[in-house]
Coordinates of C-alpha atoms and ligand atoms in Angstrom, one line a residue:
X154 CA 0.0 0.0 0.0
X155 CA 1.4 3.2 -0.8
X156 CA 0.4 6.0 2.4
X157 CA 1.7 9.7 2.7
X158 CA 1.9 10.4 6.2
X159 CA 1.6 14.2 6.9
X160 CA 2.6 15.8 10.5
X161 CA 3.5 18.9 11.9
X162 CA 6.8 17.3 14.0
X163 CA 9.1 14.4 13.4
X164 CA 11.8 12.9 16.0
X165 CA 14.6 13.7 15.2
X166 CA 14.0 16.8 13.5
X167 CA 11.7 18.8 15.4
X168 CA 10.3 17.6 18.5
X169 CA 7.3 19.0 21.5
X170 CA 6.1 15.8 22.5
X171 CA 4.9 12.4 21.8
X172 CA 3.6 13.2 18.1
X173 CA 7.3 13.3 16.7
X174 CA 7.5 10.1 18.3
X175 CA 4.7 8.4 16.9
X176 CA 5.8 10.4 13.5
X177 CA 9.1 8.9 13.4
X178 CA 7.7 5.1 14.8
X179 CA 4.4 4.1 13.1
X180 CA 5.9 4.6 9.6
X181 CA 9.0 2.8 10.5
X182 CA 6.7 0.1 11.5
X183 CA 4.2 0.2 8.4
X184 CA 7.8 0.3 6.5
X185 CA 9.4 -3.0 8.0
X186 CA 5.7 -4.7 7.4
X187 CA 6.4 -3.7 3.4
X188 CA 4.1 -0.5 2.9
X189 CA 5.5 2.6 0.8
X190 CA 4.7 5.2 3.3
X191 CA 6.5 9.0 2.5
X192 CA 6.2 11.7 5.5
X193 CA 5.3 15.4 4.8
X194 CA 6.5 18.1 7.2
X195 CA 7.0 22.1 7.6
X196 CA 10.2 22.9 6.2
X197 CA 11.1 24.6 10.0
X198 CA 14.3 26.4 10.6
X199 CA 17.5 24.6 10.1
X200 CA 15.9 21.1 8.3
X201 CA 16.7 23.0 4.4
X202 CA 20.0 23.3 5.2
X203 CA 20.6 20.3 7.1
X204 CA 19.0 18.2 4.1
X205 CA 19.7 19.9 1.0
X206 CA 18.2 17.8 -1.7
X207 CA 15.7 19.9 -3.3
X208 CA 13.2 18.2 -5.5
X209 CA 12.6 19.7 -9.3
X210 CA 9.5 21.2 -8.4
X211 CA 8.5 25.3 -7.3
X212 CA 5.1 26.9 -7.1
X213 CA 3.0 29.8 -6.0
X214 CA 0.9 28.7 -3.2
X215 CA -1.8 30.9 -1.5
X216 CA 0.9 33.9 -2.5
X217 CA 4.1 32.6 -1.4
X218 CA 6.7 31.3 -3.0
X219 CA 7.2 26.9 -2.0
X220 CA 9.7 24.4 -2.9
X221 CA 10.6 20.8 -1.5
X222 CA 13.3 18.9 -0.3
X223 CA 13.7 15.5 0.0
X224 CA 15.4 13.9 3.1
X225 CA 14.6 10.7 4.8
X226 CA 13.8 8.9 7.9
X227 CA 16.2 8.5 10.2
X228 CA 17.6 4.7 9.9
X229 CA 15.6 3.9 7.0
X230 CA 14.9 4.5 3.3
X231 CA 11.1 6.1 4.3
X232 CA 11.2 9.3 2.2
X233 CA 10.5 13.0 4.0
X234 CA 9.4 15.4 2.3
X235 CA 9.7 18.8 3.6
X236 CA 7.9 21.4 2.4
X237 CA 10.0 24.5 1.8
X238 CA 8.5 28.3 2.7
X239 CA 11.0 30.3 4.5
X240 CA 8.7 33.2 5.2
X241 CA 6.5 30.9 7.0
X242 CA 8.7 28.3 8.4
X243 CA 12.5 29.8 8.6
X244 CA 11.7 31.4 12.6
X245 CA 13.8 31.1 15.5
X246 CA 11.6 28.9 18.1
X247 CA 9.4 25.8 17.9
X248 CA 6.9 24.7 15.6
X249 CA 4.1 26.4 16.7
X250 CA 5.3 29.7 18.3
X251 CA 8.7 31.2 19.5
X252 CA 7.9 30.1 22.8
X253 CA 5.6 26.8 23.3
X254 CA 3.1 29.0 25.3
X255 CA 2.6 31.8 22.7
X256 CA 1.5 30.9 19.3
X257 CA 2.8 32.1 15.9
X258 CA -0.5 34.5 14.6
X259 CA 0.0 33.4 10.8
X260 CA -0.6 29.6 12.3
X261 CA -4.0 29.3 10.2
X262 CA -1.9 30.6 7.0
X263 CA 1.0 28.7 7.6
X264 CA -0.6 25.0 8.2
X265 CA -3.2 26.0 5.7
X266 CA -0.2 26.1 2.9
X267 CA 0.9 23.3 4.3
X268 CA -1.6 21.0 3.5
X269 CA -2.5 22.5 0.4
X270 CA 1.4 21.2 -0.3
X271 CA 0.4 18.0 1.2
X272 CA -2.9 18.1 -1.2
X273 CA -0.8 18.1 -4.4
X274 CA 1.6 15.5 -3.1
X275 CA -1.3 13.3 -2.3
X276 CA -2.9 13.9 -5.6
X277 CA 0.5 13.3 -7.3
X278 CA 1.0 16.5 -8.7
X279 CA 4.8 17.6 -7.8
X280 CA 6.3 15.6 -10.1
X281 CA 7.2 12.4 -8.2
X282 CA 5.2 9.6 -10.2
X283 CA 3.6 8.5 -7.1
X284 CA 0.2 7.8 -6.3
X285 CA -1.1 7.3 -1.9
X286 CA -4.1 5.0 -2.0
X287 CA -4.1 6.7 1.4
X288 CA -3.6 9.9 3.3
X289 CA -2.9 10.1 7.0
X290 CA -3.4 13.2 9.0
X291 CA -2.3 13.6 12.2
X292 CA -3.7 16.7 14.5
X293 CA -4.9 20.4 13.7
X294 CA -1.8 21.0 11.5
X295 CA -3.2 18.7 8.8
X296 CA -6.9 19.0 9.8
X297 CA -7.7 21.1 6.1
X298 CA -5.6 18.3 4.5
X299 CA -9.0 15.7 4.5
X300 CA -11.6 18.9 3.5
X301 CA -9.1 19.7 0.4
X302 CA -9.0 16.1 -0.4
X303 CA -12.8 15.5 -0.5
X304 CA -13.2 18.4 -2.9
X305 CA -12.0 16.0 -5.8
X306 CA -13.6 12.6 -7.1
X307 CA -10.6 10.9 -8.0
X308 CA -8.4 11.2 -4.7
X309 CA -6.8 8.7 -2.0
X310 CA -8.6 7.6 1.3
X311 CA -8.3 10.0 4.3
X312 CA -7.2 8.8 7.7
X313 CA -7.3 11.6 10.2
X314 CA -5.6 11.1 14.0
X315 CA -6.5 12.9 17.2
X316 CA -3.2 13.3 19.3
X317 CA -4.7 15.8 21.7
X318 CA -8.4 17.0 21.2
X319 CA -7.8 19.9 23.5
X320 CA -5.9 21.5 20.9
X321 CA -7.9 22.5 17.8
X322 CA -6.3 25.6 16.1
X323 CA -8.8 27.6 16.6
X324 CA -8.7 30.9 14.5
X325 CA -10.6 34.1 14.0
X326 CA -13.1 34.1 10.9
X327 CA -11.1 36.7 9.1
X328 CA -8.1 33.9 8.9
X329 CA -10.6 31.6 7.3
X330 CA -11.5 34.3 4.7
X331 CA -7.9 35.2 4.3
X332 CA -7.5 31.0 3.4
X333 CA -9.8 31.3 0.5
X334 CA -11.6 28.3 0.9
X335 CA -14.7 27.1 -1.3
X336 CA -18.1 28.3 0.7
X337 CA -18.7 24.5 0.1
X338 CA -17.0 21.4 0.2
X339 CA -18.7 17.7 -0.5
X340 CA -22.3 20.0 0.4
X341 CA -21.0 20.5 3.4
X342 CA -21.3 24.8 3.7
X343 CA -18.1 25.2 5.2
X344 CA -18.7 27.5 7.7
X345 CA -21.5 26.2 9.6
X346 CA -21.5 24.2 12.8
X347 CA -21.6 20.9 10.8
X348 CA -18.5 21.8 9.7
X349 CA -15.7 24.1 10.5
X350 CA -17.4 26.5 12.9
X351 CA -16.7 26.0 16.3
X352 CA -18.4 28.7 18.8
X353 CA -18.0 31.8 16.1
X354 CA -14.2 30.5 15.2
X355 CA -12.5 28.1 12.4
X356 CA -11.5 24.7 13.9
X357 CA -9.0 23.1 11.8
X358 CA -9.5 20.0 14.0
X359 CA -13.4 20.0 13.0
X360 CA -12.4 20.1 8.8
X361 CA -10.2 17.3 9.9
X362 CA -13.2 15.2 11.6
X363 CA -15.8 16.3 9.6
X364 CA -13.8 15.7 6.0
X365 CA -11.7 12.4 6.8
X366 CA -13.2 9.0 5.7
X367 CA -12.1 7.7 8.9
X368 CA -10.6 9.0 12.5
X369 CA -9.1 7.6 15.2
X370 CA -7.0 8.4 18.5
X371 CA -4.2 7.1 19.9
X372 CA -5.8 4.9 22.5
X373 CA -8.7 2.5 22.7
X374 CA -9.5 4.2 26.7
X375 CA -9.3 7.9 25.3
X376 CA -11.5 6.9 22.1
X377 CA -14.3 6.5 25.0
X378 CA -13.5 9.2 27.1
X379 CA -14.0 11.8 23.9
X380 CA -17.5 10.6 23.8
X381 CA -18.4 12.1 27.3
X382 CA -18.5 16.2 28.0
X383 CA -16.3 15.8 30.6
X384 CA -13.4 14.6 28.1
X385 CA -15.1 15.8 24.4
X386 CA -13.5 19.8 24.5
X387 CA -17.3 20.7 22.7
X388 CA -16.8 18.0 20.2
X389 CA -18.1 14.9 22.0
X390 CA -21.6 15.2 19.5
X391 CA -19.5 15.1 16.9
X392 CA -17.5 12.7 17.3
X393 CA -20.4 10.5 18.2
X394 CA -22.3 11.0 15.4
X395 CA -19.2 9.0 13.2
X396 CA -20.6 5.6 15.3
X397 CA -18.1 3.2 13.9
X398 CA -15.9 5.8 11.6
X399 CA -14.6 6.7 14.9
X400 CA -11.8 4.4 16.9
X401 CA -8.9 4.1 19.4
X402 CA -5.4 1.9 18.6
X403 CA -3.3 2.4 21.3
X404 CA 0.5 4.1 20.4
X405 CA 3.8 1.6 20.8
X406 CA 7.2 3.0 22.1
X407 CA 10.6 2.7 20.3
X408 CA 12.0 -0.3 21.9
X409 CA 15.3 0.2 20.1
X410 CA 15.8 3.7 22.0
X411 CA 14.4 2.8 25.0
X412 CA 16.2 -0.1 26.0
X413 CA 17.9 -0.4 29.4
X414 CA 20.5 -3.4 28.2
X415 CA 21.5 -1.1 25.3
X416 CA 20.9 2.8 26.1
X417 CA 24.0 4.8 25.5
X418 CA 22.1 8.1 27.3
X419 CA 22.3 6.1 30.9
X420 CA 25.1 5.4 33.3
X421 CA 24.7 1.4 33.5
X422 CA 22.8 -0.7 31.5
X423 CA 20.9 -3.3 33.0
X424 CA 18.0 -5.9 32.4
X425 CA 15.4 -7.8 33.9
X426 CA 17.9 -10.6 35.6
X427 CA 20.6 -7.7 36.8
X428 CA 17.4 -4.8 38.3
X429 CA 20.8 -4.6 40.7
X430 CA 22.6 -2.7 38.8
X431 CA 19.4 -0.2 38.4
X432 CA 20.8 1.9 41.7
X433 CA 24.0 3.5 39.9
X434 CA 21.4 5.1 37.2
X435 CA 19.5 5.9 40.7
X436 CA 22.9 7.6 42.3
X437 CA 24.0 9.2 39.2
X438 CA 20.7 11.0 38.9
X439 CA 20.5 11.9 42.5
X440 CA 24.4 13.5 41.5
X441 CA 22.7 15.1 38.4
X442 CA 20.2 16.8 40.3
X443 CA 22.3 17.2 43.4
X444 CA 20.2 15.4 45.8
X445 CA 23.1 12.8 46.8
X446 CA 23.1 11.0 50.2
X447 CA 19.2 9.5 49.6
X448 CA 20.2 6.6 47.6
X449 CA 17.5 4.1 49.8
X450 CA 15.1 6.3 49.6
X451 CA 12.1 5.8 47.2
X452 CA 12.7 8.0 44.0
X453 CA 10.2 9.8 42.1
X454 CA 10.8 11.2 38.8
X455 CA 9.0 13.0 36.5
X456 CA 9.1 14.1 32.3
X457 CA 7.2 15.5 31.0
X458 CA 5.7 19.1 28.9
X459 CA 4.7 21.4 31.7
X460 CA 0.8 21.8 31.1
X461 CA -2.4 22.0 32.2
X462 CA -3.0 19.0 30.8
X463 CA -0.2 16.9 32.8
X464 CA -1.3 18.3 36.0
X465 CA 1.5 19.6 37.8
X466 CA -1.2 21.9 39.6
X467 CA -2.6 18.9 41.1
X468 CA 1.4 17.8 42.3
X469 CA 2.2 20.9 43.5
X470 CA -1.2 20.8 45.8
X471 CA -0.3 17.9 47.2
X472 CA 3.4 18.6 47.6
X473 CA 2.9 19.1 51.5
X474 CA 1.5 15.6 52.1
X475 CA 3.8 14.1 49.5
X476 CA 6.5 15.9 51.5
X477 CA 5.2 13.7 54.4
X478 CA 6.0 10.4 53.1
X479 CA 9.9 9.7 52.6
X480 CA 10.2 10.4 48.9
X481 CA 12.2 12.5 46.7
X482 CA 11.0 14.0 44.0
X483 CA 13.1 15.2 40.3
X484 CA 11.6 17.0 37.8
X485 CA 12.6 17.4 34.3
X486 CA 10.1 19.7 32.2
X487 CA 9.3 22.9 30.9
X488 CA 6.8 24.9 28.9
X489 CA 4.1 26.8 30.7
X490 CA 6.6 29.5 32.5
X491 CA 3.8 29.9 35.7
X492 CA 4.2 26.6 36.1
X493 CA 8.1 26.2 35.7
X494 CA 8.1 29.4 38.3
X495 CA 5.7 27.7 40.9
X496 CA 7.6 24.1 40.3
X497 CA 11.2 26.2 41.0
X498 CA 9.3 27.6 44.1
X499 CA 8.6 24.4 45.6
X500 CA 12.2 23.1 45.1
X501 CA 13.3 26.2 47.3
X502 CA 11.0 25.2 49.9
X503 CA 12.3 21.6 50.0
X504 CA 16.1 22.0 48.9
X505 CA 17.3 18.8 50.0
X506 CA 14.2 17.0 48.8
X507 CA 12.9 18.2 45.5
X508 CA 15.1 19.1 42.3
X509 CA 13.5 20.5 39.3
X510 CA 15.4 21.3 35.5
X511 CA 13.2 23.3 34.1
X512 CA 14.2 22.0 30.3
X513 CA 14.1 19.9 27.0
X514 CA 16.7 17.4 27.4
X515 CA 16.6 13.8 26.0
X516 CA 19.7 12.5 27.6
X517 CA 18.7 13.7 31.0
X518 CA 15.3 12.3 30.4
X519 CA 16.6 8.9 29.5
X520 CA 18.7 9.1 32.7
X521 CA 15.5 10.1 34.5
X522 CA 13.7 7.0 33.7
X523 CA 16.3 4.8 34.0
X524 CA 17.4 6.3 37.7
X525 CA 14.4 6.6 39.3
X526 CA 12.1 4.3 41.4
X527 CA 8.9 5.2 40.2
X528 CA 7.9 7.9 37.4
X529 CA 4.6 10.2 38.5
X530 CA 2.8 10.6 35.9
X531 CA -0.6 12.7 37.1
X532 CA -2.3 14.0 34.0
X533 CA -5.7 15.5 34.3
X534 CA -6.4 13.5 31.0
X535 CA -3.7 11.6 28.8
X536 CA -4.9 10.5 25.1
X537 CA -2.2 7.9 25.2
X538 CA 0.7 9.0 26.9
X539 CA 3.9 7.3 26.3
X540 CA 6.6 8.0 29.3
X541 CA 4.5 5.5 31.2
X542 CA 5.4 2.4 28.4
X543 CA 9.2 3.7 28.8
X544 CA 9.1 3.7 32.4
X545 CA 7.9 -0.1 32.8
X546 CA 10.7 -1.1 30.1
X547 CA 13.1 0.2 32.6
X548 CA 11.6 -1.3 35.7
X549 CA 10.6 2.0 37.2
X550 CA 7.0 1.9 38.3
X551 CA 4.5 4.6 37.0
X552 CA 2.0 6.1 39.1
X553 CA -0.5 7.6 37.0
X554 CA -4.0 8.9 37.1
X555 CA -6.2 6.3 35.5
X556 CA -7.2 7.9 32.7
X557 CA -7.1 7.5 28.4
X558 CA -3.8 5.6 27.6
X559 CA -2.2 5.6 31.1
X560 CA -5.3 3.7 32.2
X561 CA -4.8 1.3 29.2
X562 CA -1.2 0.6 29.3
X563 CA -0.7 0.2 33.3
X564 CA -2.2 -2.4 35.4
X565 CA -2.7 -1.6 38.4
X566 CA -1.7 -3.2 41.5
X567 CA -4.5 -4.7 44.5
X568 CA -4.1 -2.1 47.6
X569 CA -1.6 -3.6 49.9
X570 CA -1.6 -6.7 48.6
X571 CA 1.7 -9.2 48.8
X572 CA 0.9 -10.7 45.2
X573 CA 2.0 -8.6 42.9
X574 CA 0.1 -11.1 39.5
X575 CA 0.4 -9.1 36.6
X576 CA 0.6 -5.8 38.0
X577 CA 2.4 -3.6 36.4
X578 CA 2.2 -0.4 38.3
X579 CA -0.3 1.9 40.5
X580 CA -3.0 3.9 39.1
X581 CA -5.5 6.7 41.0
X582 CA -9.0 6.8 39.7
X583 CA -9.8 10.7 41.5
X584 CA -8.2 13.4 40.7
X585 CA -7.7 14.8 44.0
X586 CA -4.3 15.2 46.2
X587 CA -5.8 12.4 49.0
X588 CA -6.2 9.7 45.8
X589 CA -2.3 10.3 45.0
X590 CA -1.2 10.0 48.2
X591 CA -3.2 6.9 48.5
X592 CA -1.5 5.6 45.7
X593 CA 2.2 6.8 46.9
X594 CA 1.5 5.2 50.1
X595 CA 0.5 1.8 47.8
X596 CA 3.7 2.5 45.9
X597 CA 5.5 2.3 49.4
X598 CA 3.8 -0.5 50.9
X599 CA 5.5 -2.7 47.7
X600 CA 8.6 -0.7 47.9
X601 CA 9.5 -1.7 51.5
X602 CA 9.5 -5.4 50.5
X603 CA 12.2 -5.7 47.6
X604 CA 10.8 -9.2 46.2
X605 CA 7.4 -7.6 46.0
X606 CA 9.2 -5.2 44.4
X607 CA 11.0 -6.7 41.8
X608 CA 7.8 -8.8 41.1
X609 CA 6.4 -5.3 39.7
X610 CA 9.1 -4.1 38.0
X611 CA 9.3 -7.8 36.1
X612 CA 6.1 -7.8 35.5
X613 CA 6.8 -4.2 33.8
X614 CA 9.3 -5.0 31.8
X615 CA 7.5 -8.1 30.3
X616 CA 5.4 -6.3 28.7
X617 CA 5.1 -5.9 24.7
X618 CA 5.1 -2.5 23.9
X619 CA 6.3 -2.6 20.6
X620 CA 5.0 -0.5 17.6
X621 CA 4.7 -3.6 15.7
X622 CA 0.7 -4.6 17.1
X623 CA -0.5 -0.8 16.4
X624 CA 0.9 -0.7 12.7
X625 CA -1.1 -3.9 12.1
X626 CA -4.3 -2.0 13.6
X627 CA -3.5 0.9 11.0
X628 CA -2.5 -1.2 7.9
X629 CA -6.1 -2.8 8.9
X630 CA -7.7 0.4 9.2
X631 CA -6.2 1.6 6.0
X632 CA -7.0 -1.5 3.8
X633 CA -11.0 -0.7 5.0
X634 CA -11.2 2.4 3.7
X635 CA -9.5 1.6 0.7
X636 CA -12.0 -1.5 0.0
X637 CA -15.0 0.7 1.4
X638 CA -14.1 3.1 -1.5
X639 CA -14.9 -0.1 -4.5
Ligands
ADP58 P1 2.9 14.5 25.3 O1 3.0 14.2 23.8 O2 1.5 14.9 25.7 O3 3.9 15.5 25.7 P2 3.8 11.8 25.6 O4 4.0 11.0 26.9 O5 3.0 11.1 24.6 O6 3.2 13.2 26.1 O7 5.2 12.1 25.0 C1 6.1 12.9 25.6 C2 7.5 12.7 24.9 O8 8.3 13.9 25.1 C3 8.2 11.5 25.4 O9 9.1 11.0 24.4 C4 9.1 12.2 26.5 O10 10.2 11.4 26.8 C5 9.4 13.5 25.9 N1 9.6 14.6 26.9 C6 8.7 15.3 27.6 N2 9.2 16.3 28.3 C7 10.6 16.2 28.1 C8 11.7 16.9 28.6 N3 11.6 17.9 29.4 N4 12.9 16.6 28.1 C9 13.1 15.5 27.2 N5 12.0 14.8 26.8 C10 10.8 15.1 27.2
GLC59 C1 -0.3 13.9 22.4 C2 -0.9 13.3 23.7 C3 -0.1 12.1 24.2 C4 0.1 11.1 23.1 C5 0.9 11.8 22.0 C6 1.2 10.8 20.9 O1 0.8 14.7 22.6 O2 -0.9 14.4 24.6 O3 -0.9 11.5 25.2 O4 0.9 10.1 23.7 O5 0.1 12.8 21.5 O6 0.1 10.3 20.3

């Protein structure tokens, strides 16, 4: 099957959060199982010069003046294409804004051109003699990608994924004027609440939904939660009204780069039959983050964005009682600079006890999850999550609030129990600070007994996390549209 896979980040090349992973994974995956999948991606600061291949072909695209390179995937022979607009993508910053809390305001222009790039790819108009039987979209970035697509009669299937509902590039209805879109696509009046209008503004996320011939999100748990207001961010209706167009498969990890008998990033690797040599990852962290002479006792660790949505606000409430139990805490994270500034404040008040680095650091976040005892992972919700799948490949226990992919991927263990079964780490079902300090207190109960102990961290590190069973779900998923089409 041939499949262009378009996104708005790719690890190694640009990198937020757990998209570029799944990016850089899921077509590696579809690649090794024999499908001709090509990426598409911004053309961001830095990639032109770094991959200077440029591809015979140059347009005029809503105004501005587009090329393309060619690079490829990391380790493999999967094409990249990277679309080429200096004006819109040569900035100093990340892919979304200079800082990850302020947006770029030409956002709507920017990932409008670049799916009307990804359109002519898909349509095989660039020049490369290459036809997608499908397209797959992934997030707000490529949510106009599916609504240009359905505007034509010949034209692949449309797959479009939902990383994050709570992020839907909204925009003002002047940006959707200034994108010169057709009033109607398909007979859907485009801007209408059936279709892009969402409360007054465009919803790039909504074209995506309304315009794919399929969606899906990135884990089976989070696919239900979307259907409830609690979860659905104003879309739950719609998304119920797609009945069985509508689906979860659950995201894999890299188990190549996280891989604690073979991880160049930590001090000592170590497996399931040596979990003794765990402890000089443990002390080198503890030197990292200059916390050294509380090598016994239990570690807690946490990577992650600095968000709303990963609710530090809830750790920092419960930070007194936490501060109770004998734990440690390190932090490696940044983005929302209130939240950075309160989590710095805290480490003031508990020098000896709490260490933050407020920063985007892959090594030290490898080190992280290989040094500490157990990672906290207390999102408010978590579409799939995938720190808690690395976490149990290094034997460090995740505590997570049970929710979307943290609640599918961990199983929790039976309050202070002494069999440990198939458990694979602790989950707590409130959000409140007295249902994580129930489940630190579980954590601690299994902690003080080191067979229990490295019964849970076994059992973690047995499990299949490999991107291998979700590219089969996707291949699958592909191959219905395609037949649904004939
Ligand atoms: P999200 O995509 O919502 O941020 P995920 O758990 O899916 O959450 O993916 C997060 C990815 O980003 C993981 O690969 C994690 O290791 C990485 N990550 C998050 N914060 C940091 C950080 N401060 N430094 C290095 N890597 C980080
Ligand atoms: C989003 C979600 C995260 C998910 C990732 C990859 O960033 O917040 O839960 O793991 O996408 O799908």
């Amino acid at each position: 099957m041939n499949i262009l896979f378009a996104c708005s980040e790719l690890y190694p090349l640009i990198k937020t959060g757990g998209l570029a992973d799944v990016a850089y994974n899921l077509p590696a995956a579809l690649r090794r199982q024999g499908h001709d999948i090509r990426i598409v991606l911004p053309s961001y600061s830095g990639l032109a010069e770094a991959h200077h291949k440029w591809l015979d072909y140059s347009a005029e695209v809503m105004g501005y003046p587009v090329g393309l390179l060619q690079a490829h995937l990391k380790g493999t022979d999967i094409p990249v294409y990277l679309v080429d607009c200096p004006q819109l993508f040569d900035r100093p910053g990340g892919p979304y804004g200079e800082y990850a809390d302020q947006p770029w305001t030409d956002n709507a222009q920017r990932f409008g051109l670049f799916c009307r790039v990804s359109e002519k790819i898909a349509l095989n108009q660039v020049g490369l003699a290459w036809h997608p039987d499908t397209v797959h979209c992934n997030d707000w970035h490529t949510g106009l990608l599916p609504l240009l697509l359905a505007s034509h009669n010949k034209r692949p299937q449309c797959l479009f994924t939902i990383h994050n509902l709570a992020y839907q590039g909204l925009f003002d209805r002047i940006d959707f004027e200034a994108l010169d879109l057709p009033a109607t696509v398909d007979g859907k009046v485009l801007w209408d609440y059936q279709a892009l209008e969402y409360y007054g503004m465009m919803s790039f996320m909504k074209a995506g939904i309304v315009f794919a011939d399929a969606v899906n999100t990135v884990s089976v748990g989070y696919a239900k939660e979307v259907l409830s207001k609690e979860f659905g961010c104003g879309l739950e209706g719609l998304l119920r009204s797609l009945g069985e167009g509508f689906s979860g498969i659950t995201n894999g990890i890299d188990t190549q780069l996280w891989d604690p008998s073979n991880d160049p990033m930590i001090q000592t690797i170590y497996g399931s039959h040596s979990l003794h040599r765990k402890v000089f990852n443990k002390l080198a962290l503890l030197a990292e983050f200059q916390l050294l002479g509380h090598q016994d006792r239990l570690l807690l660790g946490i990577v992650s964005r600095l968000t709303e949505q990963k609710g530090i606000d809830l750790l920092i409430e419960a930070l007194p009682l936490i501060m109770q139990l004998p734990v440690d805490l390190v932090v490696l994270g940044n983005g929302d600079k209130v939240l950075e500034k309160a989590l710095l404040e805290v480490e003031k008040q508990y020098p000896m006890r709490i260490s933050v680095k407020p920063a985007y650091d892959e090594r030290a976040a490898h080190l992280v999850i290989a040094g500490a005892d157990a990672l906290l992972i207390p999102s408010r919700y978590e579409p799939c999550g995938l720190t808690q799948m690395y976490a149990q490949r290094y034997g460090t226990i995740p505590v997570a609030h049970g929710v979307g992919g943290l609640a599918d991927t961990i199983i929790d263990i039976a309050p202070f129990s002494e069999n440990i079964a198939d458990s694979t780490g602790v989950l707590f079902w409130d959000f409140t600070p007295d249902a994580l300090i129930d489940a630190l207190q579980r954590l601690h109960f299994v902690y003080d007994n080191l067979l229990l102990w490295r019964d849970l961290q076994r059992s973690g590190m047995g499990e299949d996390f490999s991107w291998d069973i979700s590219a089969t779900g996707y291949s699958n998923l592909y191959q219905s549209l395609i037949s649904q089409k004939y």
